[in-house]
XYZ file of C-alpha atoms in Angstrom:
692
model
C 57.670 90.908 7.187
C 60.112 88.679 5.368
C 59.913 90.849 2.267
C 60.599 93.985 4.317
C 63.585 92.423 5.991
C 64.997 91.305 2.647
C 64.606 94.749 1.012
C 66.052 96.700 3.925
C 69.698 95.820 4.342
C 71.135 96.374 7.743
C 74.283 98.379 8.032
C 77.489 96.594 8.906
C 77.959 96.389 12.682
C 81.316 96.915 14.386
C 81.356 94.878 17.689
C 83.261 96.288 20.636
C 82.965 93.338 23.111
C 86.726 93.121 23.659
C 87.644 90.927 20.637
C 89.750 92.092 17.633
C 87.922 94.067 14.982
C 87.645 92.076 11.773
C 86.453 94.931 9.575
C 88.514 95.450 6.385
C 87.752 99.132 6.297
C 90.383 101.622 7.310
C 90.129 103.733 10.438
C 89.072 106.907 8.679
C 86.214 105.024 7.074
C 85.146 103.676 10.416
C 85.109 107.093 11.937
C 82.938 108.373 9.123
C 80.361 105.585 9.644
C 77.696 106.978 11.924
C 76.019 103.568 12.285
C 78.722 102.081 14.566
C 77.345 101.006 17.902
C 78.116 98.588 20.741
C 75.913 95.512 21.329
C 76.652 95.655 25.058
C 75.147 99.138 25.154
C 72.259 97.958 23.004
C 71.484 95.177 25.499
C 70.666 97.746 28.148
C 68.281 99.497 25.758
C 66.449 96.469 24.414
C 63.632 94.689 26.208
C 64.353 90.978 26.668
C 60.679 90.074 26.331
C 60.426 91.768 22.961
C 63.611 89.997 21.822
C 62.006 86.746 22.862
C 58.866 87.539 20.803
C 61.095 88.467 17.873
C 62.934 85.164 18.268
C 59.709 83.182 18.109
C 58.424 85.142 15.111
C 61.723 84.702 13.265
C 61.681 80.957 13.903
C 58.129 80.740 12.538
C 59.035 82.728 9.398
C 62.120 80.625 8.864
C 60.064 77.455 9.205
C 57.526 78.806 6.698
C 60.250 79.717 4.174
C 61.809 76.291 4.433
C 58.433 74.709 3.754
C 57.880 76.892 0.681
C 61.355 76.085 -0.668
C 60.624 72.381 -0.151
C 57.336 72.712 -1.967
C 58.879 74.584 -4.936
C 61.625 72.041 -5.285
C 59.117 69.220 -5.233
C 57.184 70.741 -8.180
C 60.322 70.758 -10.318
C 59.399 73.850 -12.460
C 62.216 75.672 -14.093
C 60.559 79.050 -13.501
C 60.635 78.541 -9.709
C 64.453 78.957 -9.385
C 64.150 82.702 -8.955
C 61.561 82.263 -6.231
C 63.688 79.690 -4.465
C 66.653 82.045 -4.565
C 64.568 84.898 -3.196
C 63.305 82.742 -0.346
C 66.853 81.520 0.348
C 68.006 85.133 0.741
C 65.144 85.816 3.107
C 66.118 82.760 5.143
C 69.665 84.013 5.424
C 68.358 87.316 6.740
C 66.393 85.422 9.382
C 69.517 83.456 10.315
C 71.361 86.720 10.794
C 68.581 87.898 13.102
C 68.831 84.685 15.145
C 72.605 85.077 15.473
C 72.190 88.605 16.758
C 69.581 87.494 19.277
C 71.938 84.705 20.351
C 74.761 87.213 20.895
C 72.494 89.463 22.903
C 71.402 86.473 25.066
C 75.027 85.548 25.800
C 75.828 89.177 26.677
C 72.840 89.283 29.044
C 73.966 85.934 30.614
C 77.491 87.256 31.142
C 76.199 90.447 32.723
C 73.917 88.402 34.985
C 76.812 86.239 36.104
C 78.981 89.284 36.752
C 76.249 90.887 38.825
C 75.700 87.618 40.735
C 79.434 87.292 41.428
C 79.607 90.878 42.702
C 76.618 90.257 44.989
C 78.150 86.994 46.252
C 81.416 88.767 47.056
C 79.507 91.371 49.037
C 77.624 88.612 50.940
C 80.909 86.791 51.682
C 82.454 89.974 52.959
C 79.462 90.606 55.237
C 79.574 86.958 56.453
C 83.293 87.238 57.225
C 82.652 90.400 59.203
C 79.858 88.582 61.074
C 82.161 85.649 61.951
C 84.831 88.028 63.192
C 82.319 89.769 65.374
C 81.029 86.435 66.747
C 84.584 85.324 67.528
C 85.232 88.597 69.344
C 82.001 88.094 71.321
C 83.019 84.537 72.275
C 86.476 85.698 73.289
C 84.999 88.447 75.429
C 82.602 85.955 77.041
C 85.513 83.655 77.919
C 87.411 86.503 79.434
C 84.347 87.496 81.418
C 83.925 83.895 82.630
C 87.593 83.744 83.669
C 87.193 86.957 85.561
C 84.062 85.694 87.281
C 85.668 82.339 88.148
C 88.927 83.773 89.356
C 89.887 82.550 92.811
C 92.534 84.105 94.893
C 95.086 81.883 96.635
C 93.918 83.129 99.988
C 90.619 81.283 99.452
C 92.486 77.959 99.624
C 93.926 78.838 103.022
C 91.848 77.638 105.953
C 91.712 80.708 108.129
C 90.559 80.816 111.699
C 86.984 81.853 112.318
C 86.151 85.542 112.657
C 85.269 85.066 116.319
C 88.625 83.424 117.105
C 90.392 86.077 115.029
C 89.058 88.974 117.124
C 89.653 87.023 120.369
C 93.245 85.914 119.686
C 94.722 88.509 117.311
C 96.307 91.610 118.867
C 94.545 94.985 118.198
C 97.348 96.256 115.951
C 96.577 93.354 113.558
C 92.838 92.927 113.973
C 92.023 96.696 113.864
C 88.377 96.172 114.845
C 87.427 99.820 114.266
C 88.327 99.419 110.559
C 87.799 95.757 109.735
C 84.380 95.335 111.321
C 82.560 97.191 108.549
C 85.000 96.554 105.685
C 85.172 92.907 104.508
C 88.234 93.572 102.355
C 90.254 95.024 105.218
C 88.990 92.247 107.451
C 90.316 89.597 105.040
C 93.694 91.353 104.811
C 93.937 91.477 108.599
C 93.059 87.800 108.896
C 95.766 86.969 106.347
C 98.287 88.999 108.332
C 97.345 87.066 111.461
C 97.682 83.782 109.579
C 101.160 84.801 108.422
C 102.140 85.680 111.966
C 100.923 82.311 113.268
C 102.793 80.412 110.565
C 106.023 82.199 111.400
C 105.627 81.099 115.011
C 104.904 77.502 113.937
C 107.965 77.531 111.666
C 110.129 78.518 114.630
C 108.585 75.757 116.700
C 109.163 73.264 113.858
C 112.854 74.134 113.767
C 113.088 73.545 117.514
C 111.356 70.153 117.134
C 113.778 69.173 114.354
C 116.694 70.014 116.587
C 115.229 67.867 119.379
C 114.619 65.060 116.896
C 118.247 65.092 115.760
C 119.354 64.961 119.361
C 117.068 61.987 120.108
C 118.218 60.162 116.950
C 121.816 60.467 118.063
C 120.878 58.974 121.436
C 119.058 56.114 119.677
C 122.120 55.392 117.528
C 124.278 55.210 120.636
C 121.860 52.770 122.262
C 121.619 50.673 119.051
C 125.377 50.356 118.985
C 125.318 49.264 122.611
C 122.622 46.662 121.889
C 124.443 45.362 118.809
C 127.517 44.791 120.936
C 125.336 43.084 123.527
C 123.800 40.577 121.065
C 126.961 38.394 120.658
C 127.281 38.160 124.410
C 123.670 37.050 124.746
C 124.173 34.448 122.011
C 127.194 33.031 123.823
C 125.165 32.885 127.039
C 122.315 31.046 125.236
C 124.768 28.563 123.744
C 126.243 27.924 127.164
C 122.755 27.357 128.630
C 121.703 24.720 126.068
C 122.698 21.749 128.264
C 120.711 23.265 131.139
C 117.675 23.702 128.866
C 117.881 20.102 127.740
C 118.257 18.866 131.312
C 115.254 20.892 132.525
C 113.211 20.126 129.360
C 112.817 23.858 128.709
C 114.048 24.447 125.106
C 113.798 28.243 125.067
C 116.210 28.583 122.138
C 114.317 26.143 119.965
C 110.995 27.762 120.818
C 112.418 31.167 119.965
C 113.559 29.921 116.545
C 110.138 28.402 115.892
C 108.399 31.682 116.669
C 110.803 33.520 114.375
C 109.859 31.153 111.558
C 106.164 31.476 112.461
C 106.264 35.113 111.316
C 106.379 33.840 107.719
C 103.403 31.478 108.072
C 100.134 32.314 106.277
C 97.360 33.452 108.663
C 95.507 30.070 108.938
C 98.706 28.107 109.669
C 99.847 30.820 112.071
C 96.557 30.600 113.996
C 96.890 26.806 114.103
C 100.503 27.023 115.304
C 99.720 29.532 118.055
C 96.609 27.757 119.326
C 98.182 24.278 119.195
C 101.280 25.559 121.014
C 99.111 27.195 123.655
C 97.104 23.992 124.072
C 100.328 21.979 124.340
C 101.686 24.327 127.010
C 98.412 24.114 128.927
C 98.604 20.324 128.759
C 102.220 20.333 129.958
C 101.357 22.457 132.999
C 98.159 20.566 133.890
C 98.781 18.968 137.278
C 95.261 18.348 138.526
C 93.873 14.946 137.564
C 90.492 16.502 136.868
C 91.963 18.214 133.822
C 91.810 15.499 131.165
C 94.390 17.055 128.880
C 96.921 15.356 126.683
C 100.340 15.917 128.200
C 102.211 14.729 125.118
C 101.646 17.183 122.296
C 104.464 18.602 120.151
C 104.061 21.368 117.550
C 106.696 22.290 114.957
C 107.116 24.162 111.669
C 108.662 22.507 108.623
C 109.427 23.658 105.098
C 111.604 26.052 103.156
C 111.879 29.322 105.066
C 113.671 31.140 102.228
C 110.812 30.478 99.802
C 108.348 31.725 102.404
C 110.363 34.915 102.817
C 110.423 35.373 99.037
C 106.613 35.184 98.964
C 106.379 38.039 101.461
C 108.751 40.309 99.523
C 107.222 42.533 96.793
C 108.466 41.790 93.266
C 111.386 43.980 92.159
C 110.716 45.934 88.980
C 113.887 46.389 86.982
C 114.384 46.807 83.289
C 117.304 44.395 83.267
C 115.209 41.617 84.753
C 112.419 42.306 82.300
C 114.789 42.235 79.349
C 116.333 38.974 80.574
C 112.923 37.397 81.079
C 111.798 38.567 77.616
C 114.921 37.034 76.069
C 114.302 33.753 77.900
C 110.679 33.729 76.795
C 111.731 34.288 73.189
C 114.179 31.392 73.409
C 111.587 29.086 74.942
C 108.970 30.031 72.357
C 111.468 29.342 69.590
C 112.240 25.951 71.060
C 108.721 24.842 71.857
C 105.268 26.335 71.792
C 103.172 25.138 74.734
C 99.983 23.381 73.739
C 96.600 24.044 75.303
C 96.898 20.918 77.455
C 100.273 22.004 78.798
C 98.904 25.455 79.614
C 95.991 23.908 81.533
C 98.380 21.648 83.458
C 100.471 24.667 84.435
C 97.343 26.532 85.525
C 96.206 23.551 87.599
C 99.584 23.300 89.305
C 99.503 27.010 90.067
C 95.940 26.739 91.355
C 96.841 23.837 93.702
C 100.125 25.343 94.866
C 100.908 24.889 98.557
C 102.669 27.298 100.878
C 106.323 26.296 101.361
C 105.851 26.096 105.153
C 103.719 23.538 106.998
C 102.781 22.878 110.630
C 103.253 19.420 112.175
C 101.571 18.140 115.334
C 102.783 14.988 117.087
C 100.048 13.441 119.211
C 101.350 10.697 121.508
C 99.260 7.989 123.115
C 99.808 6.220 126.424
C 101.318 3.148 124.768
C 103.897 5.302 122.970
C 102.247 5.323 119.534
C 102.436 8.634 117.684
C 100.012 10.251 115.266
C 101.932 12.703 113.057
C 99.657 15.334 111.466
C 101.062 17.639 108.780
C 98.924 20.667 107.921
C 99.314 22.488 104.594
C 97.816 25.683 103.195
C 96.696 25.996 99.554
C 97.338 29.657 98.814
C 95.088 30.164 95.788
C 92.173 28.102 97.158
C 92.383 29.525 100.709
C 91.855 26.115 102.325
C 93.945 23.896 104.593
C 94.697 20.200 104.130
C 96.148 17.516 106.383
C 98.154 14.328 105.968
C 98.474 11.697 108.693
C 101.086 9.105 109.563
C 101.031 6.564 112.379
C 104.132 5.330 114.168
C 103.465 2.357 116.454
C 105.324 1.936 119.727
C 106.183 -1.674 118.908
C 106.469 -3.539 115.654
C 103.051 -4.863 114.693
C 102.089 -7.620 112.312
C 99.882 -6.402 109.519
C 96.644 -8.436 109.288
C 95.137 -8.715 105.838
C 91.779 -7.385 106.983
C 93.378 -4.414 108.766
C 94.684 -2.805 105.591
C 92.240 0.151 105.679
C 92.356 0.793 109.409
C 95.474 2.970 109.368
C 95.274 4.163 105.748
C 95.334 7.896 105.070
C 91.861 7.886 103.476
C 90.210 6.089 106.401
C 92.120 7.091 109.542
C 90.787 10.673 109.812
C 87.591 10.243 107.782
C 84.361 11.337 109.507
C 86.117 12.523 112.651
C 83.014 14.686 112.843
C 79.818 13.245 111.285
C 79.688 13.706 107.516
C 83.185 15.169 107.229
C 84.802 12.784 104.731
C 87.324 15.305 103.366
C 86.740 14.617 99.665
C 85.284 18.013 98.775
C 86.594 21.493 99.310
C 84.701 23.369 102.049
C 85.192 26.704 100.241
C 82.239 27.329 97.867
C 84.327 29.762 95.788
C 86.740 26.990 94.765
C 84.240 25.409 92.355
C 84.317 28.507 90.121
C 88.130 28.428 90.217
C 88.101 24.730 89.271
C 85.837 25.383 86.271
C 88.352 27.832 84.817
C 91.235 25.339 84.818
C 89.255 22.161 84.123
C 89.372 20.521 87.579
C 86.289 18.387 88.180
C 86.795 17.710 91.885
C 89.483 18.101 94.525
C 89.111 14.419 95.439
C 91.390 13.528 92.512
C 94.281 15.386 94.170
C 93.825 14.592 97.885
C 96.472 11.868 97.763
C 99.089 14.460 96.873
C 97.706 17.539 98.635
C 95.998 16.035 101.687
C 92.360 16.014 102.789
C 90.544 19.361 103.318
C 88.454 18.286 106.317
C 86.127 20.870 107.848
C 87.700 20.392 111.281
C 91.082 21.248 109.728
C 89.666 24.580 108.536
C 88.279 25.301 111.998
C 91.636 24.562 113.619
C 93.064 27.212 111.291
C 90.279 29.660 112.157
C 88.579 29.396 108.741
C 84.808 29.276 108.417
C 83.011 29.245 105.049
C 79.311 30.186 105.383
C 77.223 28.805 102.524
C 74.203 31.091 102.857
C 76.115 34.397 102.922
C 79.465 34.171 101.046
C 81.942 36.725 102.331
C 85.729 37.177 102.598
C 87.138 34.567 104.989
C 89.649 35.700 107.617
C 91.441 33.403 110.054
C 89.779 33.698 113.470
C 91.819 32.582 116.485
C 88.727 32.284 118.704
C 87.208 29.712 116.335
C 90.408 27.672 116.462
C 90.593 27.855 120.259
C 86.987 26.673 120.655
C 87.611 23.504 118.592
C 91.194 22.678 119.588
C 90.643 20.582 122.746
C 87.710 18.525 121.443
C 89.432 17.820 118.115
C 92.636 16.664 119.808
C 90.652 14.321 122.054
C 88.798 12.889 119.058
C 92.097 12.354 117.217
C 93.567 10.550 120.201
C 90.464 8.363 120.574
C 90.493 7.584 116.850
C 94.126 6.494 116.957
C 93.657 4.366 120.080
C 90.526 2.694 118.689
C 92.217 1.891 115.368
C 95.276 0.464 117.091
C 93.018 -1.655 119.307
C 91.117 -2.904 116.232
C 94.436 -3.614 114.543
C 95.441 -5.954 117.354
C 91.999 -7.559 117.483
C 91.982 -8.227 113.729
C 95.251 -10.114 114.032
C 93.528 -12.518 116.447
C 90.262 -12.673 114.488
C 92.013 -13.811 111.326
C 93.353 -16.792 113.312
C 89.887 -17.636 114.656
C 90.591 -16.298 118.165
C 88.139 -14.025 119.949
C 90.169 -11.983 122.439
C 87.833 -11.392 125.385
C 89.347 -9.507 128.310
C 88.933 -10.614 131.894
C 86.684 -7.636 132.610
C 84.173 -8.969 130.051
C 84.191 -12.701 130.930
C 81.045 -12.353 133.011
C 79.071 -11.350 129.922
C 79.267 -14.859 128.451
C 78.741 -18.444 129.665
C 81.692 -20.613 130.473
C 81.254 -23.057 127.602
C 80.810 -21.767 124.063
C 80.844 -24.383 121.304
C 80.429 -22.174 118.214
C 83.640 -20.710 116.938
C 84.838 -18.045 114.534
C 86.440 -19.640 111.476
C 86.769 -16.708 109.086
C 87.232 -12.929 109.232
C 87.800 -11.052 105.964
C 87.362 -7.536 104.661
C 84.659 -6.634 102.131
C 84.328 -3.842 99.651
C 81.391 -1.473 99.675
C 80.121 -2.916 96.379
C 80.301 -6.494 97.690
C 78.343 -5.487 100.771
C 75.595 -3.927 98.651
C 75.195 -7.178 96.669
C 74.410 -9.239 99.779
C 70.633 -9.908 99.864
C 70.296 -9.750 103.663
C 71.818 -6.247 104.037
C 69.082 -4.296 102.244
C 67.545 -2.925 105.442
C 70.864 -1.466 106.553
C 71.507 0.103 103.137
C 67.999 1.554 102.853
C 68.338 3.082 106.314
C 71.495 4.940 105.109
C 73.594 3.175 107.741
C 76.085 1.938 105.142
C 78.167 4.501 103.244
C 81.280 4.309 101.126
C 83.320 5.888 103.941
C 82.610 2.945 106.289
C 84.611 -0.280 106.638
C 83.005 -3.638 105.800
C 83.868 -7.142 106.990
C 82.493 -10.669 106.802
C 82.611 -13.066 109.775
C 81.834 -16.797 109.505
C 80.836 -18.682 112.670
C 80.404 -22.469 112.526
C 79.073 -25.218 114.719
C 78.749 -28.579 113.096
C 76.849 -28.244 109.849
C 75.465 -24.837 110.764
C 77.218 -21.794 109.334
C 76.365 -18.253 110.381
C 77.488 -15.432 108.096
C 77.712 -11.976 109.682
C 78.172 -8.893 107.460
C 79.630 -6.122 109.629
C 79.481 -2.356 109.005
C 82.208 -0.575 110.960
C 81.588 3.143 111.307
C 84.712 5.386 111.267
C 83.582 6.684 114.656
C 84.009 3.289 116.370
C 83.566 2.720 119.321
C 81.309 5.763 119.890
C 79.171 4.408 117.036
C 78.655 0.623 117.339
C 79.148 -1.817 114.450
C 76.010 -3.104 112.693
C 75.584 -6.842 112.011
C 73.428 -8.475 109.323
C 73.045 -12.279 109.746
C 72.411 -15.196 107.439
C 72.225 -18.781 108.826
C 72.885 -21.700 106.471
C 71.375 -24.736 108.212
C 68.442 -26.660 106.877
C 68.180 -23.963 104.246
C 69.079 -20.295 104.223
C 67.589 -18.220 107.019
C 67.758 -14.433 107.342
C 65.954 -11.776 109.342
C 63.390 -11.580 106.526
C 62.392 -15.234 106.890
C 63.110 -16.069 110.536
C 62.149 -13.932 113.553
C 64.789 -15.612 115.690
C 67.520 -14.442 113.297
C 66.112 -10.914 113.660
C 66.233 -11.380 117.440
C 69.884 -12.504 117.187
C 70.681 -9.324 115.270
C 68.985 -7.307 118.009
C 71.180 -8.918 120.653
C 74.296 -7.336 119.072
C 72.830 -4.245 117.361
C 70.252 -3.043 119.882
C 71.673 -4.237 123.221
C 75.262 -3.344 122.371
C 75.672 -1.212 125.494
C 75.760 -4.434 127.557
C 78.842 -5.467 125.552
C 80.888 -2.248 125.667
C 82.940 -3.366 128.640
C 85.239 -0.939 130.450
C 85.669 2.519 128.952
C 86.470 3.585 126.300
C 84.820 0.410 124.987
C 87.359 -0.641 122.356
C 86.439 -4.345 122.913
C 82.880 -3.866 121.641
C 83.482 -5.642 118.320
C 85.015 -8.801 119.812
C 82.307 -8.936 122.481
C 79.627 -8.687 119.784
C 81.212 -11.569 117.891
C 81.405 -13.594 121.094
C 77.708 -12.835 121.732
C 76.936 -14.136 118.227
C 78.669 -17.422 119.057
C 76.580 -17.694 122.228
C 73.222 -16.939 120.565
C 74.056 -19.380 117.759
C 74.550 -22.107 120.379
C 71.212 -21.216 121.953
C 69.472 -21.179 118.567
C 70.804 -24.603 117.589
C 70.362 -26.270 120.993
C 66.786 -25.117 121.429
C 65.734 -26.287 117.983
C 63.284 -29.261 118.122
C 64.662 -32.661 117.095
C 63.177 -34.446 114.106
C 62.089 -37.880 115.389
C 62.011 -39.319 111.872
C 65.767 -39.038 111.707
C 67.579 -41.854 113.445
C 70.601 -41.275 115.619
C 71.487 -38.832 118.363
C 70.558 -35.160 118.269
C 73.112 -33.094 116.322
C 73.164 -30.221 118.823
C 72.438 -31.505 122.352
C 71.181 -28.901 124.788
C 74.004 -27.696 127.025
C 72.666 -24.255 127.954
C 70.194 -23.875 130.789
C 67.025 -22.121 129.625
C 63.900 -21.282 131.629
C 61.697 -21.658 128.549
C 62.799 -22.983 125.191
C 60.320 -20.939 123.127
C 57.720 -18.286 123.765
C 54.718 -16.961 121.894
C 53.304 -17.853 118.509
C 56.543 -16.782 116.770
C 58.428 -19.391 118.867
C 61.054 -16.875 120.048
C 64.115 -18.397 121.729
C 65.762 -17.199 124.969
C 68.909 -15.305 123.963
C 69.457 -13.170 127.082
C 72.237 -14.456 129.370
C 71.716 -13.866 133.086
C 74.844 -13.512 135.209
C 75.742 -14.907 137.750
C 72.826 -17.394 137.625
C 74.097 -18.711 134.298
C 70.721 -19.325 132.569
C 69.144 -17.869 129.461
C 65.772 -16.138 129.374
C 63.577 -14.113 127.076
C 63.758 -10.343 127.001
């Protein structure tokens, strides 16, 4: 095949694929050449598979010729040059065949791309038409939906029922012969009737407006008359002030107080109203059976303008905001607040009190006054109280009486367990955690004590099992007002009585009233030599007070004292627990006798019996009501039982000399039973001692 292709020379081809013709022949010569053809036309006539077979065959022949040329050159014969040249020519012919096949392949590729591009353009055109049709369908669906969802304005009008329409509307509007079977005409008729009714109402509205204008003019005339009347009434009230003072009926002052009371927060307002009502009831109580305090004064103190400002809503103005922003910028430039300063500001805001407070003056029979000032903590929703005592006469201040009238002790435990050191509102603990407050007890000196009875006087109740919003309840305040005022009065009177008694006790004098002289024998040798106050920690360290502490009868809210009673070489120490509720709750004594060794209730049954004489049988020593002399009578009883204990003690015959404590008390029996109990009970008027 290679020899045939080398012998047959192909005619020169003129390509017409759009490029410039590079033939050197002239045009007439080209026209005469009948072998001119176009390769693009030839592509359509040729079979691609046959061209592919021709391509493979040509490559094989070309490979074979190259191998033969390589072999001839390797032999190095001079006669082989002609053969090499012949094979080289054949190889060139094969290269020409490959070039033609390559051109045909490129032409086929171009035609394939053109056909693909034309098909793609047709597909894109069809796709665009499809999208346009889909858009038109969607648009038509929206229009259909709008038409289906269209609502006429008459559907929003609440028309009368069909039954009322036919009953009330005149026949010329209702047209029952037409509208009964035609819903459209029926709706039109109902709308006509609605229009007619609204026209009538509009006429009536105009008449009402005219009447309103007439009434407003009458009101303005009456307001002008009343405004002219106010100065006259003020002059009359000013002229009646001396009469009010003379009759003790301060109407003007009461009126001013009630005007200020409008700006009180709800708890303080409830307290003010209920306390005023209780005071008025006390003032008008004439029957002796009504045990009411006739000397109770209620007043409001504080800055009224600040209270009014709290009630007003904040004014929103751009000028104020711009001024505040400028001030904030200046302050931030000067100083940036630290975290500690921010917490302090938050604590102050959390513990902020209302600018108004309510004061209650509770007067006793001797002229002493208990001044109670009630505050309201706005953010914590609790009330606090501060107390101050004003004595009728100037009193000397005993050293041991320092805690009797102190703010922390005077009102503590007015009701059992109410020490006023914790907030009664359970929600406050979560508020404290946010601003770093551990307990409210650190701030009671400044804010006052939040006792539970204070909350009840203000109508506040904080349930622990079911937390809920707390609202001031006047009925709760009214139910606790009378009892709380009585307890406050009793507390003040008992503390003032103790104050006077302590002044005598510190000088070794036991003030026993004439009503209580029959409780003791005429001659008492033992005497009180020392009376001092103790701290709670010192009381706990005493070895003979363990029983009282373990029985939870000694708490840090109680008052503690030490009494020393002597007779000769015998010394009796008495540790006293004074409950804040004295004299309703009796004092508790723990004894220790230093004579011939140390004797306590743990080691000596007679010492235990001496404790029982003052702790168990205290009701015999209360004296006349309200029993404020109980403490001094108990101390006097201790002196008596110490005399009995010492005088009934057996004398040691081995010791020479007279008996240290001769028997001066008359006793039926000196001792009784195997425990050798002594007779400590005094029998009046016989004047002898016996066993219980």
